[in-house]
Coordinates of C-alpha atoms and ligand atoms in Angstrom, one line a residue:
X1354 CA 0.0 0.0 0.0
X1355 CA 1.5 3.4 -1.0
X1356 CA 0.6 6.3 1.1
X1357 CA 0.7 9.9 -0.3
X1358 CA -0.2 13.3 1.1
X1359 CA -1.1 15.9 -1.5
X1360 CA -0.5 19.5 -0.4
X1361 CA -3.4 20.8 -2.6
X1362 CA -5.6 18.6 -4.8
X1363 CA -8.3 19.1 -7.4
X1364 CA -11.0 16.7 -6.3
X1365 CA -14.4 16.2 -8.2
X1366 CA -16.0 18.7 -5.7
X1367 CA -13.2 21.2 -6.0
X1368 CA -9.8 22.1 -4.5
X1369 CA -8.9 20.6 -1.1
X1370 CA -5.9 20.8 1.2
X1371 CA -3.9 18.1 2.8
X1372 CA -5.4 15.1 0.9
X1373 CA -4.2 11.7 2.2
X1374 CA -4.3 8.9 -0.4
X1375 CA -4.0 5.2 0.2
X1376 CA -3.1 3.4 -3.0
X1377 CA -3.6 -0.4 -3.4
X1378 CA -1.4 -2.9 -5.2
X1379 CA -3.1 -2.2 -8.6
X1380 CA -2.4 1.5 -8.3
X1381 CA -6.0 2.5 -7.4
X1382 CA -7.1 4.9 -4.7
X1383 CA -8.4 2.8 -1.8
X1384 CA -8.5 5.5 0.8
X1385 CA -9.0 9.3 0.6
X1386 CA -9.3 12.0 3.2
X1387 CA -9.0 15.8 3.0
X1388 CA -7.6 18.0 5.8
X1389 CA -5.6 15.0 6.9
X1390 CA -2.3 15.1 8.9
X1391 CA 0.9 14.4 7.0
X1392 CA 2.0 11.7 9.4
X1393 CA 4.5 9.4 7.7
X1394 CA 3.1 9.8 4.2
X1395 CA 5.2 10.7 1.1
X1396 CA 4.5 14.4 0.3
X1397 CA 3.4 15.5 -3.2
X1398 CA 4.0 19.3 -3.1
X1399 CA 2.2 22.0 -5.1
X1400 CA -1.2 21.8 -6.8
X1401 CA -2.1 18.3 -7.8
X1402 CA -4.4 17.5 -10.7
X1403 CA -5.7 14.2 -12.0
X1404 CA -3.5 13.5 -15.1
X1405 CA -5.1 14.3 -18.4
X1406 CA -5.9 11.4 -20.7
X1407 CA -4.5 11.8 -24.2
X1408 CA -7.2 10.1 -26.4
X1409 CA -5.5 10.1 -29.8
X1410 CA -1.8 9.6 -30.7
X1411 CA 0.2 8.2 -33.6
X1412 CA 3.5 7.8 -31.7
X1413 CA 5.8 7.3 -34.7
X1414 CA 4.7 10.7 -36.1
X1415 CA 6.7 12.4 -33.3
X1416 CA 9.7 11.9 -35.5
X1417 CA 8.4 14.1 -38.4
X1418 CA 7.2 17.1 -36.3
X1419 CA 10.0 19.4 -37.8
X1420 CA 10.3 17.5 -41.0
X1421 CA 6.9 18.5 -42.5
X1422 CA 7.3 22.3 -42.1
X1423 CA 9.1 23.1 -45.4
X1424 CA 7.1 24.4 -48.3
X1425 CA 8.0 22.6 -51.5
X1426 CA 4.8 23.2 -53.6
X1427 CA 2.9 26.4 -54.3
X1428 CA 0.1 25.2 -52.1
X1429 CA 0.7 22.8 -49.3
X1430 CA -2.2 21.1 -47.4
X1431 CA -3.2 18.0 -45.4
X1432 CA -2.7 15.8 -48.4
X1433 CA 0.9 16.9 -49.0
X1434 CA 1.6 16.5 -45.3
X1435 CA 0.3 13.0 -45.6
X1436 CA 2.9 12.2 -48.3
X1437 CA 5.7 13.1 -45.8
X1438 CA 3.9 10.9 -43.2
X1439 CA 3.9 7.9 -45.6
X1440 CA 7.6 8.3 -46.3
X1441 CA 8.3 8.5 -42.6
X1442 CA 6.2 5.4 -42.0
X1443 CA 8.1 3.5 -44.7
X1444 CA 11.5 4.6 -43.5
X1445 CA 11.3 3.6 -39.8
X1446 CA 12.6 0.1 -38.8
X1447 CA 10.9 -1.6 -35.9
X1448 CA 13.5 -0.5 -33.3
X1449 CA 13.2 3.1 -34.4
X1450 CA 9.4 3.0 -34.1
X1451 CA 9.9 1.9 -30.5
X1452 CA 12.5 4.7 -29.9
X1453 CA 10.3 7.4 -31.4
X1454 CA 7.1 6.2 -29.6
X1455 CA 9.0 6.1 -26.3
X1456 CA 10.1 9.7 -26.8
X1457 CA 6.5 10.7 -27.5
X1458 CA 5.1 8.9 -24.5
X1459 CA 7.8 10.3 -22.2
X1460 CA 7.1 13.9 -23.4
X1461 CA 3.4 13.3 -22.7
X1462 CA 4.2 12.4 -19.1
X1463 CA 6.5 15.4 -18.7
X1464 CA 3.8 17.7 -20.1
X1465 CA 0.7 16.7 -18.3
X1466 CA -0.7 13.5 -19.8
X1467 CA -0.7 10.3 -17.8
X1468 CA -2.5 7.9 -20.2
X1469 CA -2.7 7.6 -24.0
X1470 CA -4.9 5.9 -26.6
X1471 CA -2.4 4.9 -29.3
X1472 CA -4.2 4.6 -32.7
X1473 CA -1.7 2.1 -34.2
X1474 CA -1.8 1.5 -37.9
X1475 CA 1.8 0.4 -38.8
X1476 CA 1.5 -3.4 -39.3
X1477 CA 3.6 -4.6 -42.1
X1478 CA 7.3 -4.4 -43.1
X1479 CA 8.6 -1.7 -45.4
X1480 CA 7.9 -3.9 -48.4
X1481 CA 4.3 -4.3 -47.4
X1482 CA 4.7 -7.9 -46.3
X1483 CA 3.1 -9.0 -43.0
X1484 CA 5.6 -9.9 -40.2
X1485 CA 5.7 -13.5 -39.0
X1486 CA 4.2 -12.2 -35.8
X1487 CA 1.2 -9.9 -36.8
X1488 CA 1.7 -8.0 -33.5
X1489 CA 5.4 -7.3 -34.2
X1490 CA 5.0 -3.5 -34.4
X1491 CA 2.2 -3.4 -31.8
X1492 CA 4.8 -5.0 -29.5
X1493 CA 7.1 -2.0 -30.1
X1494 CA 4.3 0.3 -28.9
X1495 CA 3.8 -1.9 -25.8
X1496 CA 7.6 -1.7 -25.1
X1497 CA 7.4 2.1 -25.3
X1498 CA 4.6 2.2 -22.8
X1499 CA 6.4 -0.2 -20.5
X1500 CA 9.6 1.8 -20.6
X1501 CA 7.9 5.1 -19.9
X1502 CA 5.1 3.9 -17.5
X1503 CA 2.3 5.7 -19.3
X1504 CA -1.2 4.2 -19.1
X1505 CA -1.9 2.5 -22.4
X1506 CA -5.1 1.9 -24.4
X1507 CA -3.9 0.3 -27.6
X1508 CA -6.1 0.5 -30.7
X1509 CA -5.0 -1.7 -33.5
X1510 CA -6.2 -0.1 -36.8
X1511 CA -8.2 -1.7 -39.7
X1512 CA -6.8 0.0 -42.8
X1513 CA -7.8 -1.6 -46.1
X1514 CA -8.1 1.0 -48.9
X1515 CA -7.1 4.4 -50.3
X1516 CA -10.7 5.5 -50.4
X1517 CA -14.3 4.2 -50.7
X1518 CA -14.0 1.9 -53.8
X1519 CA -10.3 2.7 -54.3
X1520 CA -7.6 0.1 -53.8
X1521 CA -4.6 0.8 -51.5
X1522 CA -1.8 3.0 -52.8
X1523 CA 1.8 1.8 -52.7
X1524 CA 2.7 4.4 -50.0
X1525 CA 0.1 2.8 -47.7
X1526 CA 1.6 -0.7 -47.9
X1527 CA 2.7 -0.7 -44.3
X1528 CA -0.8 -0.2 -43.0
X1529 CA -2.9 -2.6 -45.1
X1530 CA -4.9 -5.5 -43.8
X1531 CA -8.2 -7.1 -44.7
X1532 CA -10.8 -7.8 -42.0
X1533 CA -9.5 -11.3 -41.3
X1534 CA -5.9 -10.2 -41.1
X1535 CA -7.0 -7.4 -38.7
X1536 CA -8.9 -9.9 -36.5
X1537 CA -5.7 -12.0 -36.3
X1538 CA -3.7 -8.9 -35.5
X1539 CA -6.2 -7.9 -32.8
X1540 CA -6.0 -11.4 -31.1
X1541 CA -2.2 -11.4 -31.2
X1542 CA -2.1 -7.9 -29.7
X1543 CA -4.4 -9.0 -26.9
X1544 CA -1.9 -11.7 -26.1
X1545 CA 1.0 -9.3 -26.0
X1546 CA -0.9 -6.7 -24.0
X1547 CA -1.4 -9.1 -21.1
X1548 CA 2.2 -8.4 -20.0
X1549 CA 1.4 -4.7 -19.4
X1550 CA -0.5 -4.1 -16.2
X1551 CA -3.6 -1.9 -16.5
X1552 CA -3.5 -1.8 -20.3
X1553 CA -6.7 -1.8 -22.3
X1554 CA -7.3 -3.1 -25.8
X1555 CA -9.8 -1.5 -28.2
X1556 CA -10.0 -1.3 -32.0
X1557 CA -10.1 1.4 -34.6
X1558 CA -11.3 1.3 -38.2
X1559 CA -9.1 4.0 -39.6
X1560 CA -11.8 6.1 -41.3
X1561 CA -14.6 5.7 -43.8
X1562 CA -11.9 6.4 -46.4
X1563 CA -9.6 3.6 -45.4
X1564 CA -11.9 0.9 -44.0
X1565 CA -14.8 -0.6 -45.9
X1566 CA -18.1 0.8 -44.8
X1567 CA -19.5 -2.8 -44.2
X1568 CA -16.5 -3.7 -42.0
X1569 CA -16.9 -0.5 -40.0
X1570 CA -20.6 -1.3 -39.5
X1571 CA -19.8 -4.9 -38.5
X1572 CA -16.9 -4.2 -36.1
X1573 CA -18.9 -3.4 -32.9
X1574 CA -20.6 -6.8 -33.2
X1575 CA -17.4 -8.7 -34.0
X1576 CA -15.5 -7.1 -31.1
X1577 CA -18.1 -6.8 -28.3
X1578 CA -15.6 -5.3 -25.7
X1579 CA -13.3 -2.4 -25.6
X1580 CA -13.4 1.2 -27.0
X1581 CA -13.8 1.9 -30.7
X1582 CA -12.2 4.9 -32.3
X1583 CA -12.4 6.2 -35.9
X1584 CA -11.2 9.3 -37.7
X1585 CA -14.2 11.2 -39.1
X1586 CA -14.8 14.5 -40.9
X1587 CA -11.3 15.9 -40.5
X1588 CA -11.1 17.3 -44.0
X1589 CA -13.8 18.7 -46.3
X1590 CA -12.3 16.6 -49.2
X1591 CA -12.9 13.5 -47.1
X1592 CA -16.5 14.5 -46.3
X1593 CA -17.2 15.0 -50.1
X1594 CA -15.6 11.7 -51.1
X1595 CA -17.5 9.7 -48.4
X1596 CA -20.8 11.4 -49.3
X1597 CA -20.3 10.7 -53.0
X1598 CA -19.6 7.0 -52.3
X1599 CA -21.9 6.2 -49.4
X1600 CA -24.7 8.8 -49.9
X1601 CA -24.1 10.2 -46.4
X1602 CA -21.6 12.4 -44.7
X1603 CA -19.1 10.5 -42.4
X1604 CA -20.7 11.4 -39.1
X1605 CA -24.2 11.0 -40.5
X1606 CA -23.2 7.5 -41.8
X1607 CA -21.6 6.4 -38.6
X1608 CA -24.6 7.5 -36.5
X1609 CA -27.0 5.7 -38.8
X1610 CA -25.1 2.5 -39.7
X1611 CA -22.4 1.8 -37.2
X1612 CA -24.3 1.9 -33.9
X1613 CA -22.2 4.7 -32.5
X1614 CA -22.7 4.9 -28.8
X1615 CA -20.7 5.5 -25.6
X1616 CA -18.1 2.9 -26.7
X1617 CA -17.1 5.2 -29.6
X1618 CA -14.8 8.1 -30.0
X1619 CA -15.0 10.0 -33.2
X1620 CA -11.6 11.6 -33.8
X1621 CA -11.8 15.3 -35.1
X1622 CA -15.5 15.5 -36.1
X1623 CA -14.5 18.9 -37.4
X1624 CA -16.9 19.3 -40.3
X1625 CA -20.4 18.4 -39.0
X1626 CA -23.8 19.8 -39.8
X1627 CA -26.1 21.0 -37.0
X1628 CA -27.9 17.7 -37.2
X1629 CA -24.7 15.7 -37.0
X1630 CA -23.5 17.8 -34.0
X1631 CA -26.7 17.2 -32.1
X1632 CA -26.8 13.5 -33.1
X1633 CA -23.2 12.8 -31.9
X1634 CA -24.0 14.5 -28.6
X1635 CA -27.1 12.4 -28.2
X1636 CA -25.3 9.2 -29.0
X1637 CA -23.1 9.7 -25.9
X1638 CA -19.9 9.1 -28.0
X1639 CA -16.8 11.2 -27.3
X1640 CA -15.6 13.8 -29.8
X1641 CA -11.8 13.3 -29.9
X1642 CA -10.4 16.8 -30.5
X1643 CA -6.8 17.3 -31.5
X1644 CA -6.7 21.1 -31.6
X1645 CA -2.9 21.6 -32.1
X1646 CA -2.7 19.0 -34.9
X1647 CA -5.9 20.3 -36.5
X1648 CA -4.3 23.8 -36.5
X1649 CA -1.0 22.4 -37.8
X1650 CA -2.7 20.6 -40.7
X1651 CA -5.2 23.3 -41.5
X1652 CA -8.2 21.0 -40.9
X1653 CA -10.7 23.6 -39.6
X1654 CA -12.4 24.5 -36.3
X1655 CA -14.6 22.2 -34.3
X1656 CA -18.0 23.6 -33.4
X1657 CA -17.4 23.4 -29.7
X1658 CA -20.1 25.7 -28.3
X1659 CA -23.0 24.0 -30.2
X1660 CA -21.7 20.5 -29.3
X1661 CA -21.3 21.4 -25.6
X1662 CA -24.7 23.1 -25.5
X1663 CA -26.2 19.9 -26.9
X1664 CA -24.6 17.9 -24.0
X1665 CA -21.7 16.5 -26.1
X1666 CA -18.7 14.9 -24.5
X1667 CA -15.1 15.6 -25.6
X1668 CA -11.5 14.9 -24.8
X1669 CA -8.2 16.0 -26.4
X1670 CA -5.4 14.1 -28.2
X1671 CA -2.0 15.0 -29.5
X1672 CA -2.6 13.1 -32.8
X1673 CA 0.5 13.9 -34.9
X1674 CA 2.5 14.7 -31.8
X1675 CA 3.8 17.9 -33.5
X1676 CA 3.9 19.7 -30.2
X1677 CA 3.1 17.6 -27.1
X1678 CA 1.5 19.5 -24.2
X1679 CA -1.7 18.9 -22.3
X1680 CA -2.6 22.4 -21.3
X1681 CA -1.8 23.8 -24.7
X1682 CA -4.3 21.4 -26.4
X1683 CA -7.1 22.9 -24.2
X1684 CA -5.8 26.5 -24.8
X1685 CA -5.8 26.0 -28.6
X1686 CA -9.3 24.5 -28.4
X1687 CA -10.7 27.6 -26.6
X1688 CA -8.7 30.1 -28.7
X1689 CA -9.9 28.6 -32.0
X1690 CA -13.5 29.2 -30.8
X1691 CA -12.6 32.8 -29.9
X1692 CA -11.0 33.5 -33.2
X1693 CA -13.9 32.1 -35.2
X1694 CA -16.6 33.9 -33.1
X1695 CA -14.7 37.0 -32.1
X1696 CA -15.8 36.4 -28.5
X1697 CA -14.1 35.4 -25.3
X1698 CA -14.5 32.6 -22.7
X1699 CA -16.6 30.6 -25.1
X1700 CA -16.4 27.1 -23.6
X1701 CA -16.6 28.2 -19.9
X1702 CA -19.4 27.1 -17.6
X1703 CA -20.6 30.1 -15.5
X1704 CA -22.4 27.7 -13.1
X1705 CA -19.2 25.9 -11.9
X1706 CA -15.8 26.7 -10.5
X1707 CA -16.6 30.4 -10.4
X1708 CA -17.0 30.4 -14.2
X1709 CA -13.3 29.4 -14.7
X1710 CA -12.8 28.6 -18.4
X1711 CA -9.7 26.5 -17.5
X1712 CA -11.6 24.4 -15.0
X1713 CA -14.5 23.8 -17.4
X1714 CA -12.1 22.6 -20.2
X1715 CA -10.1 20.4 -17.8
X1716 CA -13.1 18.8 -16.2
X1717 CA -14.7 18.0 -19.6
X1718 CA -11.4 16.6 -21.0
X1719 CA -10.9 14.4 -18.0
X1720 CA -14.3 12.8 -18.2
X1721 CA -14.3 12.5 -22.0
X1722 CA -10.7 11.2 -22.0
X1723 CA -11.4 8.6 -19.4
X1724 CA -14.5 7.4 -21.3
X1725 CA -12.6 7.2 -24.6
X1726 CA -9.7 5.2 -23.1
X1727 CA -12.0 3.0 -21.0
X1728 CA -9.6 3.2 -18.1
X1729 CA -10.4 3.9 -14.4
X1730 CA -8.9 7.4 -14.6
X1731 CA -9.9 11.1 -14.7
X1732 CA -10.4 11.9 -11.1
X1733 CA -8.7 11.9 -7.7
X1734 CA -11.4 9.7 -6.2
X1735 CA -11.9 6.3 -4.6
X1736 CA -11.6 3.5 -7.1
X1737 CA -9.7 5.6 -9.7
X1738 CA -6.1 5.0 -10.6
X1739 CA -3.7 7.3 -8.9
X1740 CA -2.6 9.2 -12.0
X1741 CA -1.4 12.6 -10.7
X1742 CA 0.3 15.7 -12.1
X1743 CA 1.6 18.2 -9.6
X1744 CA 2.2 21.8 -10.6
X1745 CA 4.9 23.9 -9.0
X1746 CA 3.8 26.7 -6.8
X1747 CA 7.1 28.1 -5.5
X1748 CA 8.4 30.8 -7.9
X1749 CA 5.3 30.7 -10.1
X1750 CA 2.0 32.7 -10.1
X1751 CA 0.4 29.7 -8.3
X1752 CA 2.0 30.8 -5.1
X1753 CA -0.2 33.9 -5.1
X1754 CA -3.3 33.0 -7.1
X1755 CA -6.6 31.8 -5.5
X1756 CA -7.6 28.2 -5.9
X1757 CA -10.3 28.9 -8.4
X1758 CA -7.8 30.6 -10.9
X1759 CA -5.2 27.8 -10.8
X1760 CA -6.5 25.9 -13.8
X1761 CA -6.8 29.2 -15.7
X1762 CA -3.2 29.9 -15.1
X1763 CA -2.0 26.4 -16.0
X1764 CA -4.0 26.3 -19.3
X1765 CA -3.7 29.9 -20.5
X1766 CA -0.5 31.2 -19.1
X1767 CA 1.9 28.9 -17.2
X1768 CA 1.6 25.8 -19.4
X1769 CA 3.5 22.6 -19.0
X1770 CA 6.6 24.2 -17.6
X1771 CA 4.6 24.2 -14.3
X1772 CA 4.6 20.4 -14.3
X1773 CA 6.7 19.1 -11.4
X1774 CA 6.0 15.5 -10.3
X1775 CA 3.9 13.0 -12.3
X1776 CA 2.6 9.7 -11.0
X1777 CA 0.9 6.8 -12.8
X1778 CA -0.8 4.2 -10.6
X1779 CA 0.8 5.8 -7.6
X1780 CA 4.3 5.5 -8.9
X1781 CA 6.4 8.6 -9.5
X1782 CA 7.8 8.7 -13.0
X1783 CA 8.6 12.4 -13.5
X1784 CA 10.5 14.4 -10.9
X1785 CA 11.0 18.1 -11.2
X1786 CA 9.7 18.0 -14.7
X1787 CA 12.1 15.3 -15.9
X1788 CA 11.3 11.6 -16.6
X1789 CA 13.4 9.1 -14.8
X1790 CA 14.4 7.4 -18.0
X1791 CA 15.0 10.6 -20.1
X1792 CA 18.7 10.1 -20.7
X1793 CA 18.3 6.7 -22.3
X1794 CA 15.1 7.6 -24.2
X1795 CA 16.4 10.8 -25.7
X1796 CA 19.7 9.4 -26.9
X1797 CA 18.0 6.4 -28.7
X1798 CA 15.5 8.9 -30.2
X1799 CA 18.2 11.2 -31.5
X1800 CA 19.9 8.3 -33.3
X1801 CA 16.5 7.3 -34.9
X1802 CA 15.8 10.9 -35.9
X1803 CA 19.2 11.4 -37.6
X1804 CA 18.6 8.2 -39.6
X1805 CA 15.1 9.3 -40.6
X1806 CA 16.2 12.8 -41.8
X1807 CA 18.8 11.2 -44.0
X1808 CA 16.3 8.7 -45.4
X1809 CA 13.6 11.2 -46.3
Ligands
ZN656 ZN1 -5.1 10.7 -36.2

């Protein structure tokens, strides 16, 4: 039994002082008391938050964050970025995929995330042939999670085509499986994942572009357990292609044909009609927003106020991992709404936390993220895993600010440089902002990055 004492903690009912936690052998909170004496407990100083879940990542893309920022054509867009991503995917050997993914997971921990849903679509070797072990590359993701200690929900991806009624392109050869191959991969991944305590297995048809509509519709019946994620309506070109082929827009089709419910997380959901927005909220699915990547790729702006007004649930993800930082995702989400509407404090809830915009964003992303990852996380509460992020008070504005402005400072001003200690399942992984395994992870990553830049 681990015994912690949190100087200040953000509980579901609000900030509390002197919070004693008893943590059981599985890393869950088995005892909790506020205004408790320190006694012989290990102190977690500063302001302690539940760690934010990251509901969408492609770990290997961390390697290309700087390599896709050079303009080579008159007009660059999502589709030209995708070409760089395909070349990156083809160039990385399995060991480098593990190295790059470990770097991404370590940075998530150092910058405010404690769990991740990895949307994993690299399955074959560089020639496009399946490995002898279908879970060869999934195993590299599992290794990265084990090395860093992040909470993992692994989502093997079904990727079969270039578009509705279009065969795969050569650049996609590392991703391609048919439904039977995917189900074998899923079973092999389940086997490997048993070695990682607390890990969750879900599944992800890539999108209505890359997975056959009939397979997407069948998947929830074929795999009755675990979360289901899918990219949807990220780009207007994708919406048009799906509508032409299937006679319905992506979110419209998923709501009507795929039985979308609380098991599902629709990644992006950027381009929705008012009916789709209300329908997705009603379905109880999570909108998986990736505001920094969506800005980097020029995707568009999610209709946040209409979705939240309809009772919609959302969380945030780092997606391309171009700039990994938990508070910055929430800041970018709110700022995109302000820029579009020429208003301020758009996603705040005036009825809670004194109207704090930061607290409203953080609470929503905790709940939506926990649902999308299907892990017992998202709150400092009995039964939840002890995933904690402490923010430094000494030498920062947090030493002076009132409790109800703390999350506004973290999200809009202080950012991830405030992150001090980070715990997953009650175990301290990051001390004074630095992961315990940083030296080994960053040197292995640097070697992989040098090889990749030479290869591209
Ligand atoms: Zn994605």
